[in-house]
Short mmCIF file of C-alpha atoms in Angstrom, two decimals:
data_model
loop_
_atom_site.label_atom_id
_atom_site.label_comp_id
_atom_site.label_asym_id
_atom_site.label_seq_id
_atom_site.Cartn_x
_atom_site.Cartn_y
_atom_site.Cartn_z
CA MET A 12 158.68 118.16 77.01
CA GLY A 13 156.54 117.56 79.99
CA LYS A 14 156.05 114.34 81.78
CA ILE A 15 154.98 111.78 79.05
CA ASN A 16 152.48 109.03 79.70
CA ILE A 17 152.41 105.85 77.63
CA ASN A 18 149.05 104.39 77.38
CA ASP A 19 149.48 101.03 75.72
CA THR A 20 146.38 99.82 73.76
CA THR A 21 147.68 96.39 72.67
CA LEU A 22 144.81 94.65 74.44
CA ARG A 23 142.20 96.96 72.78
CA ASP A 24 143.24 98.32 69.38
CA GLY A 25 145.94 95.75 68.95
CA GLU A 26 143.14 93.07 69.13
CA GLN A 27 141.32 94.89 66.35
CA ALA A 28 143.88 93.70 63.91
CA ALA A 29 142.78 91.33 61.30
CA ARG A 30 142.51 87.78 62.59
CA VAL A 31 143.78 88.63 66.01
CA THR A 32 141.89 87.30 69.07
CA PHE A 33 143.84 86.92 72.36
CA THR A 34 142.98 84.27 74.77
CA LEU A 35 142.38 85.13 78.43
CA LYS A 36 145.63 83.62 79.40
CA GLU A 37 147.45 85.62 76.66
CA LYS A 38 145.63 88.80 77.79
CA VAL A 39 146.81 88.35 81.41
CA ALA A 40 150.32 87.48 80.33
CA ILE A 41 150.62 90.54 78.11
CA ALA A 42 149.13 92.88 80.84
CA GLN A 43 151.57 91.49 83.54
CA PHE A 44 154.61 91.79 81.25
CA LEU A 45 153.67 95.46 80.40
CA ASP A 46 153.20 96.20 84.01
CA ALA A 47 156.41 94.56 85.03
CA ILE A 48 158.49 96.76 82.60
CA GLY A 49 156.79 99.93 84.00
CA ILE A 50 154.17 100.90 81.44
CA PRO A 51 151.91 103.34 83.45
CA GLU A 52 148.57 102.81 81.74
CA LEU A 53 146.84 100.03 79.88
CA GLU A 54 143.89 100.23 77.66
CA VAL A 55 142.37 96.85 78.34
CA GLY A 56 139.44 96.32 76.07
CA ILE A 57 135.95 97.21 75.15
CA PRO A 58 133.32 95.85 77.75
CA ALA A 59 130.31 96.51 75.47
CA MET A 60 131.65 93.83 73.18
CA GLY A 61 130.27 91.17 75.52
CA GLU A 62 130.86 88.84 78.34
CA GLU A 63 134.21 87.43 77.01
CA GLN A 64 135.74 90.98 77.04
CA ILE A 65 134.21 91.73 80.52
CA ASN A 66 135.66 88.64 81.90
CA ALA A 67 139.04 89.42 80.46
CA ILE A 68 139.03 92.85 81.87
CA ARG A 69 137.88 91.69 85.43
CA ALA A 70 140.74 89.16 85.46
CA ILE A 71 143.34 91.70 84.53
CA ASN A 72 141.69 94.14 87.13
CA ASP A 73 142.01 91.43 89.68
CA LEU A 74 145.70 91.19 89.24
CA ASP A 75 146.11 94.53 91.28
CA LEU A 76 148.64 95.73 88.75
CA ASN A 77 150.53 98.99 89.28
CA ALA A 78 149.45 100.17 85.86
CA LYS A 79 146.31 102.18 85.61
CA LEU A 80 143.66 100.34 83.64
CA LEU A 81 141.33 102.00 81.04
CA ALA A 82 138.21 100.53 79.24
CA TRP A 83 137.02 102.05 75.88
CA ASN A 84 133.41 103.10 75.30
CA ARG A 85 131.19 104.76 72.72
CA ALA A 86 129.13 107.69 73.89
CA VAL A 87 126.35 105.33 75.00
CA ILE A 88 125.20 104.90 78.70
CA SER A 89 125.05 101.01 78.26
CA ASP A 90 128.68 101.04 77.31
CA ILE A 91 129.53 102.84 80.46
CA LYS A 92 127.51 100.41 82.55
CA ALA A 93 129.30 97.54 81.02
CA SER A 94 132.58 99.12 82.01
CA LEU A 95 131.21 99.79 85.51
CA SER A 96 130.62 95.96 85.75
CA CYS A 97 134.29 95.30 85.17
CA GLY A 98 135.28 97.13 88.40
CA ILE A 99 137.77 99.44 86.72
CA LYS A 100 137.95 103.15 87.66
CA ARG A 101 138.89 104.80 84.40
CA ILE A 102 137.11 104.94 81.07
CA HIS A 103 137.60 106.41 77.72
CA ILE A 104 134.63 107.74 75.71
CA ALA A 105 135.00 108.09 71.90
CA ILE A 106 132.88 110.47 69.79
CA PRO A 107 133.16 111.09 66.11
CA VAL A 108 134.17 114.74 65.25
CA SER A 109 134.78 114.68 61.48
CA GLY A 110 131.99 115.33 58.97
CA ILE A 111 132.01 111.90 57.32
CA GLN A 112 132.07 110.13 60.81
CA ILE A 113 129.12 112.32 62.09
CA ALA A 114 127.08 111.79 58.78
CA THR A 115 127.54 108.03 59.09
CA LYS A 116 127.14 107.52 62.86
CA PHE A 117 124.67 110.24 63.85
CA HIS A 118 123.10 111.01 60.36
CA GLY A 119 124.73 114.40 60.53
CA GLN A 120 123.11 115.31 63.68
CA TRP A 121 126.11 116.68 65.61
CA ARG A 122 124.05 118.24 68.45
CA VAL A 123 122.79 114.76 69.22
CA SER A 124 126.30 113.42 69.40
CA LEU A 125 127.29 116.34 71.85
CA GLN A 126 124.27 115.71 73.98
CA ARG A 127 125.28 112.06 74.22
CA LEU A 128 128.80 112.91 75.09
CA GLN A 129 127.63 115.19 77.87
CA ASP A 130 125.19 112.68 79.26
CA CYS A 131 127.83 109.83 79.43
CA ILE A 132 130.43 112.14 81.05
CA HIS A 133 128.00 113.09 83.59
CA PHE A 134 126.81 109.51 84.15
CA ALA A 135 130.36 108.24 84.50
CA LEU A 136 131.40 111.07 86.82
CA ASP A 137 128.19 110.43 89.02
CA HIS A 138 129.69 106.98 89.35
CA ASN A 139 133.09 108.15 90.49
CA LEU A 140 134.92 107.20 87.19
CA TRP A 141 137.89 108.96 85.80
CA VAL A 142 137.05 110.04 82.20
CA GLY A 143 138.97 110.72 79.14
CA VAL A 144 137.29 111.62 75.65
CA GLY A 145 138.56 110.92 72.38
CA GLY A 146 137.81 112.55 68.95
CA GLU A 147 137.47 109.93 66.35
CA ASP A 148 138.84 111.09 63.09
CA CYS A 149 140.35 114.42 64.38
CA SER A 150 142.77 114.64 61.52
CA ARG A 151 139.81 115.06 59.02
CA ALA A 152 137.72 117.26 61.31
CA ASP A 153 137.01 120.92 60.94
CA GLU A 154 139.52 122.47 63.38
CA GLY A 155 137.06 124.96 64.95
CA PHE A 156 134.46 122.07 65.64
CA LEU A 157 137.16 119.87 66.99
CA GLU A 158 138.23 122.45 69.40
CA ASP A 159 134.56 123.12 70.46
CA VAL A 160 134.09 119.43 71.23
CA ALA A 161 137.43 119.18 73.17
CA LEU A 162 136.48 122.44 75.19
CA TYR A 163 132.96 120.90 75.82
CA ALA A 164 134.44 117.52 77.07
CA GLN A 165 136.79 119.67 79.23
CA GLU A 166 134.00 121.83 80.57
CA TRP A 167 131.80 118.87 81.37
CA GLY A 168 134.57 117.09 83.42
CA ALA A 169 136.81 115.05 81.16
CA SER A 170 140.31 114.66 82.39
CA ARG A 171 142.03 114.28 79.11
CA PHE A 172 141.30 114.54 75.30
CA ARG A 173 142.60 112.15 72.80
CA PHE A 174 143.45 113.30 69.31
CA CYS A 175 142.86 110.32 66.91
CA ASP A 176 144.38 110.06 63.57
CA THR A 177 141.81 107.32 62.88
CA VAL A 178 142.54 106.63 59.29
CA GLY A 179 146.29 107.47 59.37
CA VAL A 180 146.41 110.37 57.01
CA LEU A 181 148.47 112.84 58.95
CA GLU A 182 152.16 113.67 58.58
CA PRO A 183 154.50 114.84 61.25
CA PHE A 184 154.48 118.61 60.34
CA ARG A 185 150.73 118.91 60.29
CA THR A 186 150.39 116.83 63.43
CA HIS A 187 152.74 119.13 65.23
CA LEU A 188 150.77 122.15 64.19
CA LYS A 189 147.45 120.62 64.99
CA ILE A 190 148.45 119.41 68.40
CA LYS A 191 150.20 122.53 69.34
CA ARG A 192 147.10 124.49 68.57
CA LEU A 193 144.95 122.28 70.55
CA VAL A 194 147.27 122.35 73.52
CA SER A 195 147.04 126.17 73.48
CA ARG A 196 143.26 125.92 73.79
CA LEU A 197 142.78 123.29 76.61
CA SER A 198 143.91 122.99 80.22
CA ILE A 199 143.62 119.23 80.26
CA PRO A 200 146.37 117.04 78.72
CA ILE A 201 146.23 115.93 75.05
CA GLU A 202 146.77 112.21 74.10
CA ILE A 203 147.84 111.27 70.69
CA HIS A 204 146.53 108.16 68.93
CA THR A 205 148.16 107.39 65.59
CA HIS A 206 147.74 104.83 62.85
CA ASN A 207 150.43 103.58 60.43
CA ASP A 208 148.70 103.47 57.06
CA PHE A 209 151.46 105.51 55.51
CA GLY A 210 154.21 104.22 57.79
CA LEU A 211 154.16 107.44 59.89
CA ALA A 212 152.47 106.35 63.12
CA THR A 213 155.62 106.58 65.31
CA ALA A 214 156.71 109.86 63.56
CA ASN A 215 153.39 111.35 64.09
CA ALA A 216 153.36 110.23 67.76
CA ILE A 217 156.72 111.92 68.38
CA ALA A 218 155.58 115.04 66.50
CA ALA A 219 152.51 115.33 68.69
CA ILE A 220 154.69 114.98 71.73
CA ARG A 221 156.82 117.63 70.48
CA GLY A 222 153.67 119.77 69.95
CA GLY A 223 152.72 119.38 73.66
CA ALA A 224 150.80 116.02 73.92
CA LEU A 225 151.52 114.53 77.26
CA SER A 226 150.09 111.04 76.56
CA VAL A 227 150.62 108.74 73.57
CA ASN A 228 148.85 105.51 72.72
CA THR A 229 151.10 102.62 71.61
CA THR A 230 150.84 98.98 70.83
CA VAL A 231 153.57 96.14 70.94
CA ASN A 232 155.09 95.69 67.58
CA GLY A 233 152.77 98.38 66.21
CA LEU A 234 149.87 95.84 66.26
CA GLY A 235 146.47 97.30 65.28
CA GLU A 236 143.74 97.55 62.82
CA ARG A 237 144.68 98.10 59.14
CA ALA A 238 148.56 98.89 59.17
CA GLY A 239 148.60 99.18 62.86
CA ASN A 240 149.54 101.75 65.44
CA ALA A 241 152.49 103.54 66.88
CA ALA A 242 154.91 100.87 68.11
CA LEU A 243 155.39 100.92 71.91
CA GLU A 244 159.14 100.09 71.50
CA GLU A 245 159.82 102.51 68.82
CA VAL A 246 158.16 105.60 70.61
CA ILE A 247 160.02 104.79 73.96
CA MET A 248 163.23 104.17 72.30
CA ALA A 249 163.09 107.31 70.23
CA LEU A 250 162.21 109.50 73.03
CA LYS A 251 165.04 107.91 75.13
CA TYR A 252 167.80 107.92 72.53
CA ILE A 253 166.86 110.77 70.19
CA TYR A 254 165.47 113.20 72.75
CA GLY A 255 167.12 112.05 76.04
CA VAL A 256 163.73 111.49 77.58
CA ASP A 257 163.97 108.25 79.89
CA LEU A 258 160.44 107.37 81.10
CA GLY A 259 161.78 104.90 83.56
CA ILE A 260 160.58 101.98 81.54
CA ASN A 261 162.74 98.78 81.38
CA THR A 262 163.61 98.57 77.75
CA ASP A 263 165.90 95.55 78.21
CA ASN A 264 163.01 93.20 77.64
CA PHE A 265 161.43 94.67 74.62
CA SER A 266 162.59 91.67 72.49
CA GLU A 267 160.96 89.21 74.90
CA LEU A 268 157.83 91.20 74.88
CA SER A 269 157.76 91.60 71.33
CA GLN A 270 157.99 87.70 70.80
CA LEU A 271 155.21 87.13 73.44
CA VAL A 272 152.77 89.24 71.42
CA ALA A 273 153.95 87.84 68.10
CA ASN A 274 153.42 84.26 69.33
CA ALA A 275 150.00 85.25 70.71
CA VAL A 276 148.88 86.61 67.06
CA GLY A 277 150.51 83.72 65.38
CA SER A 278 152.92 85.94 63.24
CA ASN A 279 156.68 86.45 63.10
CA VAL A 280 158.30 89.64 63.83
CA PRO A 281 159.78 90.74 60.48
CA PRO A 282 163.60 90.57 60.91
CA TRP A 283 163.89 94.28 59.63
CA LYS A 284 161.46 95.54 62.22
CA ALA A 285 162.79 98.59 63.98
CA ILE A 286 164.20 97.99 67.62
CA VAL A 287 163.06 94.37 67.96
CA GLY A 288 163.86 92.82 64.57
CA LYS A 289 166.55 90.22 64.48
CA ASN A 290 168.48 92.18 61.91
CA THR A 291 168.24 95.41 63.65
CA MET A 292 171.34 97.49 62.69
CA SER A 293 172.93 94.31 61.21
CA LYS A 294 174.63 94.87 57.73
CA ASN A 295 175.37 92.66 54.68
CA THR A 296 179.17 92.13 54.99
CA ARG A 297 179.68 90.35 51.59
CA ASP A 298 180.72 93.62 49.84
CA GLY A 299 183.83 95.66 50.46
CA TRP A 300 182.07 98.77 51.73
CA SER A 301 180.05 96.81 54.27
CA GLY A 302 183.29 95.13 55.44
CA ILE A 303 184.79 98.50 56.01
CA ASP A 304 181.73 99.29 58.11
CA ARG A 305 182.07 96.23 60.15
CA HIS A 306 185.62 96.92 60.84
CA SER A 307 184.64 100.29 62.31
CA ILE A 308 181.90 98.71 64.46
CA VAL A 309 184.40 96.16 65.92
CA LYS A 310 186.58 99.10 66.98
CA ASN A 311 183.61 101.27 68.23
CA PRO A 312 180.04 99.82 68.28
CA GLU A 313 178.49 103.38 68.42
CA VAL A 314 179.94 104.21 64.99
CA TYR A 315 176.94 102.60 63.45
CA ARG A 316 174.33 101.80 66.19
CA LYS A 317 172.76 103.89 68.90
CA PHE A 318 171.74 101.10 71.31
CA ALA A 319 172.23 97.48 72.10
CA LEU A 320 171.37 94.84 69.52
CA PRO A 321 168.25 92.61 70.47
CA ASP A 322 170.45 89.58 71.12
CA GLU A 323 172.39 91.68 73.70
CA TRP A 324 169.22 92.59 75.64
#
């Protein structure tokens, strides 16, 4: 694996979860916490949504964090102008790449969508912005067309291409193959964005990294639209303890971060939630077999657990 970048999108995709709206104070607190533990990149919102989003992004930008900040945009010049008004220097431009998405959003006129993408990339570069491009619904796109779009984005000046499993229909084996193929065609880094509709978001994210993706989108607690996204804590801990890849992120405070976001959305973290749930690696000790397990854990905790329990962080 190369150097892996975490691009956390709790403040963008996380806020697209049903009935979730962060206050300005909550957004600032989440951004500061993510920055404090060493998350290198934050996707902080969608400026085109209006003044409230713009004010929040400006407030986060004014914090002068170490993390790089990114704003999400459609392939629309007015979206880019809204991002410029926030004062940040990095943007993401999303464009549909599957047949169903192009038919719905561009009436099937894929040439028009590509022209808009080219115009937006050039406009952004002319204003000294760093540009990443993302293909919406890559998992259902024609592979040849997807590669063409990614190559065009690279040729026009994009610095990264995001592969989005927008409707969460991939599984790890296909993810690995698709990402490996795309990586072989591009010279710019690939970023993976996964959804958890079938409970595979984290597995797909790891599979993409194994296939050569160098950046991964995450959200705290897996928060996001529908069934959510790849969980920040799961991706980082899997890389650290399964693959021995330490990203230099302080994992000791994941439980506190998890609770911060849970409080902001007004929802409890399920006790069985991987990594940050209160029952993580706990066992029912009422039966004889579990009692034997417990005896083993007392003698050597690593017999039945790989890392410290949340209450030990």
